[in-house]
PDB file of C-alpha atoms in Angstrom:
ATOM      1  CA  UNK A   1       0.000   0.000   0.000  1.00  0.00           C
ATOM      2  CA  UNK A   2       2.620   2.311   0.741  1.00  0.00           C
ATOM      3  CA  UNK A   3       4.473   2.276  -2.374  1.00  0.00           C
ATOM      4  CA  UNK A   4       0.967   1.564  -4.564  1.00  0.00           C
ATOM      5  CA  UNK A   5       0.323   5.483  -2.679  1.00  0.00           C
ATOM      6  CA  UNK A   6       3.176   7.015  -3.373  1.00  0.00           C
ATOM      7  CA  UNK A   7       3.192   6.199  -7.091  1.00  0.00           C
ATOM      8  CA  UNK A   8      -0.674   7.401  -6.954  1.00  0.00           C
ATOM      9  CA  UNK A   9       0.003  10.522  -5.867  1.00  0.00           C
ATOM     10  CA  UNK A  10       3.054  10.893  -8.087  1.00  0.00           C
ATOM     11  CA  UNK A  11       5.480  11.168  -5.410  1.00  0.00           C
ATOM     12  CA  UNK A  12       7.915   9.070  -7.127  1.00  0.00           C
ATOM     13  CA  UNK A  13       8.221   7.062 -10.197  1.00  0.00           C
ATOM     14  CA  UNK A  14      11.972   4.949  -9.739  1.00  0.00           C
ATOM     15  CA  UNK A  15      12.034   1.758  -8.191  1.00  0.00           C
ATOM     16  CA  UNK A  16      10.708   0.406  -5.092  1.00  0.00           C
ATOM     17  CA  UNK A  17      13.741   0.120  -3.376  1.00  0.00           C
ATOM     18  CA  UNK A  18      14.782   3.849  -4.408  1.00  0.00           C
ATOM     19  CA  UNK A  19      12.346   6.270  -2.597  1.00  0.00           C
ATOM     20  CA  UNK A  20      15.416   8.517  -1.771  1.00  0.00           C
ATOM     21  CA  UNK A  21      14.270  12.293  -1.421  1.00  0.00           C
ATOM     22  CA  UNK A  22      10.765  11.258  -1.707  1.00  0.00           C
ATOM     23  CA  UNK A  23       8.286  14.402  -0.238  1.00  0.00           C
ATOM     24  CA  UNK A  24       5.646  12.568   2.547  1.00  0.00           C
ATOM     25  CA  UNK A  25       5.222  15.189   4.577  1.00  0.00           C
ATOM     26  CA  UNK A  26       2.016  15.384   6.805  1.00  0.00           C
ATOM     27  CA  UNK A  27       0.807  11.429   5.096  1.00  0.00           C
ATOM     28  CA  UNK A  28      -0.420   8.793   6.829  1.00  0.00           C
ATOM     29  CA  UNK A  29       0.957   5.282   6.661  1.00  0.00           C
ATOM     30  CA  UNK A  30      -0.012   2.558   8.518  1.00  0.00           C
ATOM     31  CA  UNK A  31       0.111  -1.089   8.298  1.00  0.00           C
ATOM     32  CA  UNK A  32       2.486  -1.487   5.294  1.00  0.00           C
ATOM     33  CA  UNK A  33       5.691  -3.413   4.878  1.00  0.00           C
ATOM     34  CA  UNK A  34       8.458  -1.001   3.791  1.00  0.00           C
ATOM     35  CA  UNK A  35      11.356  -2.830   5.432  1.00  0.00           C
ATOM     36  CA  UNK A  36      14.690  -2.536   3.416  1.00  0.00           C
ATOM     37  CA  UNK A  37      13.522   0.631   1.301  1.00  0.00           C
ATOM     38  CA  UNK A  38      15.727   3.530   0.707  1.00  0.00           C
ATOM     39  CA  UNK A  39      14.364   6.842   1.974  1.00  0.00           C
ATOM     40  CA  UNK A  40      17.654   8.369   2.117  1.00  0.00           C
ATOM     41  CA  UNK A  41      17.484  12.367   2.529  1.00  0.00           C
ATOM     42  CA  UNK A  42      13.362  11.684   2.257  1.00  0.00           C
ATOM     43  CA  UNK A  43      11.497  14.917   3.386  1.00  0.00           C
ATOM     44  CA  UNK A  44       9.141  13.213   6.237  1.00  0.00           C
ATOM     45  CA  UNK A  45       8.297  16.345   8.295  1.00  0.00           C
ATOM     46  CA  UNK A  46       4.826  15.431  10.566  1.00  0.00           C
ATOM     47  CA  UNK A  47       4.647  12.148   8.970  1.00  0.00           C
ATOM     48  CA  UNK A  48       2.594   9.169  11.088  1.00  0.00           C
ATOM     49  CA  UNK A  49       4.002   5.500  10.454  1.00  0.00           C
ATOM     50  CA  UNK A  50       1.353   3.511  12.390  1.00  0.00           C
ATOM     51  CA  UNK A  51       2.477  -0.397  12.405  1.00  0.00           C
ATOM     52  CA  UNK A  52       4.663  -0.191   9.921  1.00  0.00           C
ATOM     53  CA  UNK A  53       7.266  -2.419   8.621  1.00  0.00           C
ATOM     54  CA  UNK A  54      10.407  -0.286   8.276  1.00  0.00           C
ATOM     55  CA  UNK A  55      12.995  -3.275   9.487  1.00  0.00           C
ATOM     56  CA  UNK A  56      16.439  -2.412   7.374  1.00  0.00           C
ATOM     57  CA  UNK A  57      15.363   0.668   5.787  1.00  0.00           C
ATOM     58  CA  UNK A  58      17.787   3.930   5.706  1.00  0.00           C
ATOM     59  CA  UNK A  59      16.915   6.976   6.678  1.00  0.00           C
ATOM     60  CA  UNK A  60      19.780   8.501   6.879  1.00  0.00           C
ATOM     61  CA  UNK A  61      19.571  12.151   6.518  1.00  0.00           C
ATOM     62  CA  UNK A  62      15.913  12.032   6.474  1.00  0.00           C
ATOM     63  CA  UNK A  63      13.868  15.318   7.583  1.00  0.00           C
ATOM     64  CA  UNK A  64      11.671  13.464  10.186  1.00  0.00           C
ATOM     65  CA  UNK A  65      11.116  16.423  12.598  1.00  0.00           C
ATOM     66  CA  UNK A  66       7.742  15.909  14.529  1.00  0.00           C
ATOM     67  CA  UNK A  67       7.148  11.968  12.749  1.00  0.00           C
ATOM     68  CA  UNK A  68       5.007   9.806  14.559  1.00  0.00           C
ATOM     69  CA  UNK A  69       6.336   6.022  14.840  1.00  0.00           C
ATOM     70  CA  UNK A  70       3.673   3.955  16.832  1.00  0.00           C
ATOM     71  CA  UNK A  71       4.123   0.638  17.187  1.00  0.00           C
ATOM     72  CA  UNK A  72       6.271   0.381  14.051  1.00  0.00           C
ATOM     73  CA  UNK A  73       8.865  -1.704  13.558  1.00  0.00           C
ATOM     74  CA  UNK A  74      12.639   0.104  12.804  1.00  0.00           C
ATOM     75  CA  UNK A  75      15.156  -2.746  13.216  1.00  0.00           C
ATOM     76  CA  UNK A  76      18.173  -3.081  11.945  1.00  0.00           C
ATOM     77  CA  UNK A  77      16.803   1.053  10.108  1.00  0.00           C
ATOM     78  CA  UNK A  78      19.978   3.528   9.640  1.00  0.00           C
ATOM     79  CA  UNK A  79      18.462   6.973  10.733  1.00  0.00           C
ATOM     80  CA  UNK A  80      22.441   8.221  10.818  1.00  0.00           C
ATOM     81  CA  UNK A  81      22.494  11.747  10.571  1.00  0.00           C
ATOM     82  CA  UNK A  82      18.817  12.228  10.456  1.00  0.00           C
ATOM     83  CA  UNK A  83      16.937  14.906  11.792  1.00  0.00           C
ATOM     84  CA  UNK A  84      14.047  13.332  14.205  1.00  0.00           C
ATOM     85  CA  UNK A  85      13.841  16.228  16.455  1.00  0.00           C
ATOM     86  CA  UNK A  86      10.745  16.081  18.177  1.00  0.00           C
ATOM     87  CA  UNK A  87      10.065  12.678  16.659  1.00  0.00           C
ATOM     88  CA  UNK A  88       7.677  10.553  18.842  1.00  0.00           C
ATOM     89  CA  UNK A  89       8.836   6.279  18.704  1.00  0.00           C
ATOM     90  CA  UNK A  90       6.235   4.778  20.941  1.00  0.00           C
ATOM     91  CA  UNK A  91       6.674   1.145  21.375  1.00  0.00           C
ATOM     92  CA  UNK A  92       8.627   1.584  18.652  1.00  0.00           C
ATOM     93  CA  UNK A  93      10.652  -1.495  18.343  1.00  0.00           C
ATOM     94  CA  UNK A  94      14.364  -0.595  17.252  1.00  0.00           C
ATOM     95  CA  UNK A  95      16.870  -3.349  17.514  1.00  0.00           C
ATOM     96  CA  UNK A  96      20.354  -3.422  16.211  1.00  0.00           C
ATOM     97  CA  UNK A  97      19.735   0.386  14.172  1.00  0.00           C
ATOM     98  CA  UNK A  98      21.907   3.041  13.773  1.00  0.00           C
ATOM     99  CA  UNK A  99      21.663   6.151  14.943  1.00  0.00           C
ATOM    100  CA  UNK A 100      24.907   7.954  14.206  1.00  0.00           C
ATOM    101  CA  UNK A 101      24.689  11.652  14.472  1.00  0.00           C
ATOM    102  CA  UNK A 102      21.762  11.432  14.719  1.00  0.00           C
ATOM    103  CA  UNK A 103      19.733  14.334  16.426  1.00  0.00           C
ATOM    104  CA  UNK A 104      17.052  13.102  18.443  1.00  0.00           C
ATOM    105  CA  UNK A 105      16.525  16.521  20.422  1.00  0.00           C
ATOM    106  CA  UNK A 106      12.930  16.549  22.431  1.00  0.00           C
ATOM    107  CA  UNK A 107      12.232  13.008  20.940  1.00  0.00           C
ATOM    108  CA  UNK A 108      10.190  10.706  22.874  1.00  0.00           C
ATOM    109  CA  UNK A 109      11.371   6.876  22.807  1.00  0.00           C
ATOM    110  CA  UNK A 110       9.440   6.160  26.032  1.00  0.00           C
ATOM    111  CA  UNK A 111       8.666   2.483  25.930  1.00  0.00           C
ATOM    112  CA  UNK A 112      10.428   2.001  23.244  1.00  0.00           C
ATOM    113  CA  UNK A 113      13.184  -1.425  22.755  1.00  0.00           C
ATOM    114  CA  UNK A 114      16.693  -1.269  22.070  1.00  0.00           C
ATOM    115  CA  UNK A 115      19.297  -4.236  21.753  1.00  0.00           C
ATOM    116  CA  UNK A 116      22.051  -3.753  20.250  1.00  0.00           C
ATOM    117  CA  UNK A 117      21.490  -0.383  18.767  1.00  0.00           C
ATOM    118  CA  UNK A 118      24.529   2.097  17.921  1.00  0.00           C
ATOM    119  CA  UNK A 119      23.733   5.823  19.103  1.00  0.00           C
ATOM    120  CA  UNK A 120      26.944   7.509  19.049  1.00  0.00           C
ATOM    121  CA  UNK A 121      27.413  11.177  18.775  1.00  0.00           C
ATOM    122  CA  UNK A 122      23.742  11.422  18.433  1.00  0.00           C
ATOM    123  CA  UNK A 123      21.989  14.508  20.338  1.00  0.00           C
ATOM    124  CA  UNK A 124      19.414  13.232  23.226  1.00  0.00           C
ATOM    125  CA  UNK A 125      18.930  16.818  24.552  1.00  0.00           C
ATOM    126  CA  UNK A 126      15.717  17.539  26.583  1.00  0.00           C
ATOM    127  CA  UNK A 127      14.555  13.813  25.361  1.00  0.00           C
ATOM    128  CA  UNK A 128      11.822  11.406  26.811  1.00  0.00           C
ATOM    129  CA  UNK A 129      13.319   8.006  27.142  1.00  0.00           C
ATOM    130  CA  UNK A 130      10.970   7.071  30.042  1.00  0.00           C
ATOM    131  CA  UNK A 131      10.476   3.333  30.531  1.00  0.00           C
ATOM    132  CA  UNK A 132      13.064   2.528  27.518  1.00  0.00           C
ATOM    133  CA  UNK A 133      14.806  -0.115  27.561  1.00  0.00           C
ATOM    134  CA  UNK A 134      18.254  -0.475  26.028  1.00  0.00           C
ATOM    135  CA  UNK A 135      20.402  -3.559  26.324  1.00  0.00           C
ATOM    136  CA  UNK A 136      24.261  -3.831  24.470  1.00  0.00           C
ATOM    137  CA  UNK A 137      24.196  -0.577  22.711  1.00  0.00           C
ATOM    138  CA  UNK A 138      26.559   2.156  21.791  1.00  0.00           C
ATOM    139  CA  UNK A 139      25.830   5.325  23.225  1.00  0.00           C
ATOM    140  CA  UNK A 140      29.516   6.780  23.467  1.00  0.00           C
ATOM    141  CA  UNK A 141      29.465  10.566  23.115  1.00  0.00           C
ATOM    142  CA  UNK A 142      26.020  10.851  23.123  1.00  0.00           C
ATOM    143  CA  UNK A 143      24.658  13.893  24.719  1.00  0.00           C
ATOM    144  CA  UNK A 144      21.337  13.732  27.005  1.00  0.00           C
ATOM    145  CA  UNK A 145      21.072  16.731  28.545  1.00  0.00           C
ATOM    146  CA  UNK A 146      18.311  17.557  30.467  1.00  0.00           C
ATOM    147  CA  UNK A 147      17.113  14.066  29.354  1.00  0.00           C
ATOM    148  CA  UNK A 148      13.919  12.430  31.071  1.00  0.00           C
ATOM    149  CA  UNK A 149      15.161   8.695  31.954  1.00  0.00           C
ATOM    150  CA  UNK A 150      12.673   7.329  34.853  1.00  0.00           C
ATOM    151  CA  UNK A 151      12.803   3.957  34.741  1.00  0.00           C
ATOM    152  CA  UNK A 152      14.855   3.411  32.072  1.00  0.00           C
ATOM    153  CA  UNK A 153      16.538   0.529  32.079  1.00  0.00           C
ATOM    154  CA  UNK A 154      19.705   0.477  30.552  1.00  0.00           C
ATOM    155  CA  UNK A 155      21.922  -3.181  30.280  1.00  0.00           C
ATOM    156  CA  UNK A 156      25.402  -3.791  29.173  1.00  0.00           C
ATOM    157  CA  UNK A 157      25.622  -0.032  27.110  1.00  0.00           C
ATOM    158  CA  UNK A 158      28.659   1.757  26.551  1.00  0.00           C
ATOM    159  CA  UNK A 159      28.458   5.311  27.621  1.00  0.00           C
ATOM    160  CA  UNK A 160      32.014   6.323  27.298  1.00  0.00           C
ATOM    161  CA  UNK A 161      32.257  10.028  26.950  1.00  0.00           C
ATOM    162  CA  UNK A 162      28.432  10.570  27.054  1.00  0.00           C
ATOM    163  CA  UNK A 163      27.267  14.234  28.320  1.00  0.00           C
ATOM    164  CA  UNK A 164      24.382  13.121  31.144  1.00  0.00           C
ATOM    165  CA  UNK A 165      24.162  16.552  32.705  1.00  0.00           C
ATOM    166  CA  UNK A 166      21.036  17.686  33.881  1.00  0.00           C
ATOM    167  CA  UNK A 167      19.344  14.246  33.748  1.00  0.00           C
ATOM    168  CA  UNK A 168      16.201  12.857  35.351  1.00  0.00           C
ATOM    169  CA  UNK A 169      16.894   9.105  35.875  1.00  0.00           C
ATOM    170  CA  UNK A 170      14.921   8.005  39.364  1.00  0.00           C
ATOM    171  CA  UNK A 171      13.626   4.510  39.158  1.00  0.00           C
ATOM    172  CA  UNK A 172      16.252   3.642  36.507  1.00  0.00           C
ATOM    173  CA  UNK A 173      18.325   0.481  36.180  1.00  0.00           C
ATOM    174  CA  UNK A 174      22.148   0.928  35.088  1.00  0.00           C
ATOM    175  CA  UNK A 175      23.819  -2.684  34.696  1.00  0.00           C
TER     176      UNK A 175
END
């Protein structure tokens, strides 16, 4: 469905697997299976992906500022370098992607699932990550400041050089 709309409404005319700089700002997508597509550089602003497939698919460099994500699926994704500020994952399922660079400032992740994910550099500031979980991933020079953590629980994560000033974490696990 997602692709069958996008060609409908003349967004793009390449290639499934080639959606790079498509325009879906403001659409609605919700229970299609766009795991391994390219939406490099895609212009996503206010998007909603409700229950979507997006296992393997790059975003890197993506314009997602203020995208919805609820109860989609984002493993193994590359958002490196991608702007999700204000981007909302709920329940959003997001093993083993990469977030490199990535700037995830006023995001929400809250009950959102993380193992083996690779965060570093990326840009937490004034983020909800409130009942996350995150288990073996890399968030070395990360910066979450003034990040809300309660009851986080964080396993096995390297946080090497990581800016956690200003944090709320009560209730949280650090193993």
């Amino acid at each position: 469905l997602l692709l069958a709309a996008a060609v409908a409404l003349g967004l793009f005319s390449a290639a499934p697997a080639a959606l790079q700089g498509v325009d879906l700002r403001g659409r609605t997508l919700s229970g299609d299976r766009a795991h391994g597509l390219d939406y490099r550089g895609a212009r996503l602003q206010g998007a909603v992906f409700d229950g979507v497939n997006l296992t393997g698919a790059n975003l890197s460099g993506a314009s997602m500022v203020g995208v919805r994500v609820l109860a989609a699926d984002l493993s193994g994704a590359d958002l490196s370098g991608a702007d999700c500020s204000r981007m909302s994952f709920s329940s959003a399922g997001l093993h083993r992607s990469r977030f490199i660079r990535t700037i995830l400032r006023e995001a929400s992740l809250a009950q959102s699932r993380c193992i083996g994910g690779v965060f570093t550099h990326a840009d937490f500031t004034a983020a909800n990550l409130i009942s996350t979980e995150l288990t073996g991933c890399d968030l070395s020079e990360a910066v979450f400041l003034r990040a809300q953590m309660p009851d986080l629980r964080l396993s096995r994560c390297n946080l090497a050089s990581a800016d956690l000033r200003e944090i709320r974490a009560e209730s949280s696990e650090w193993r």
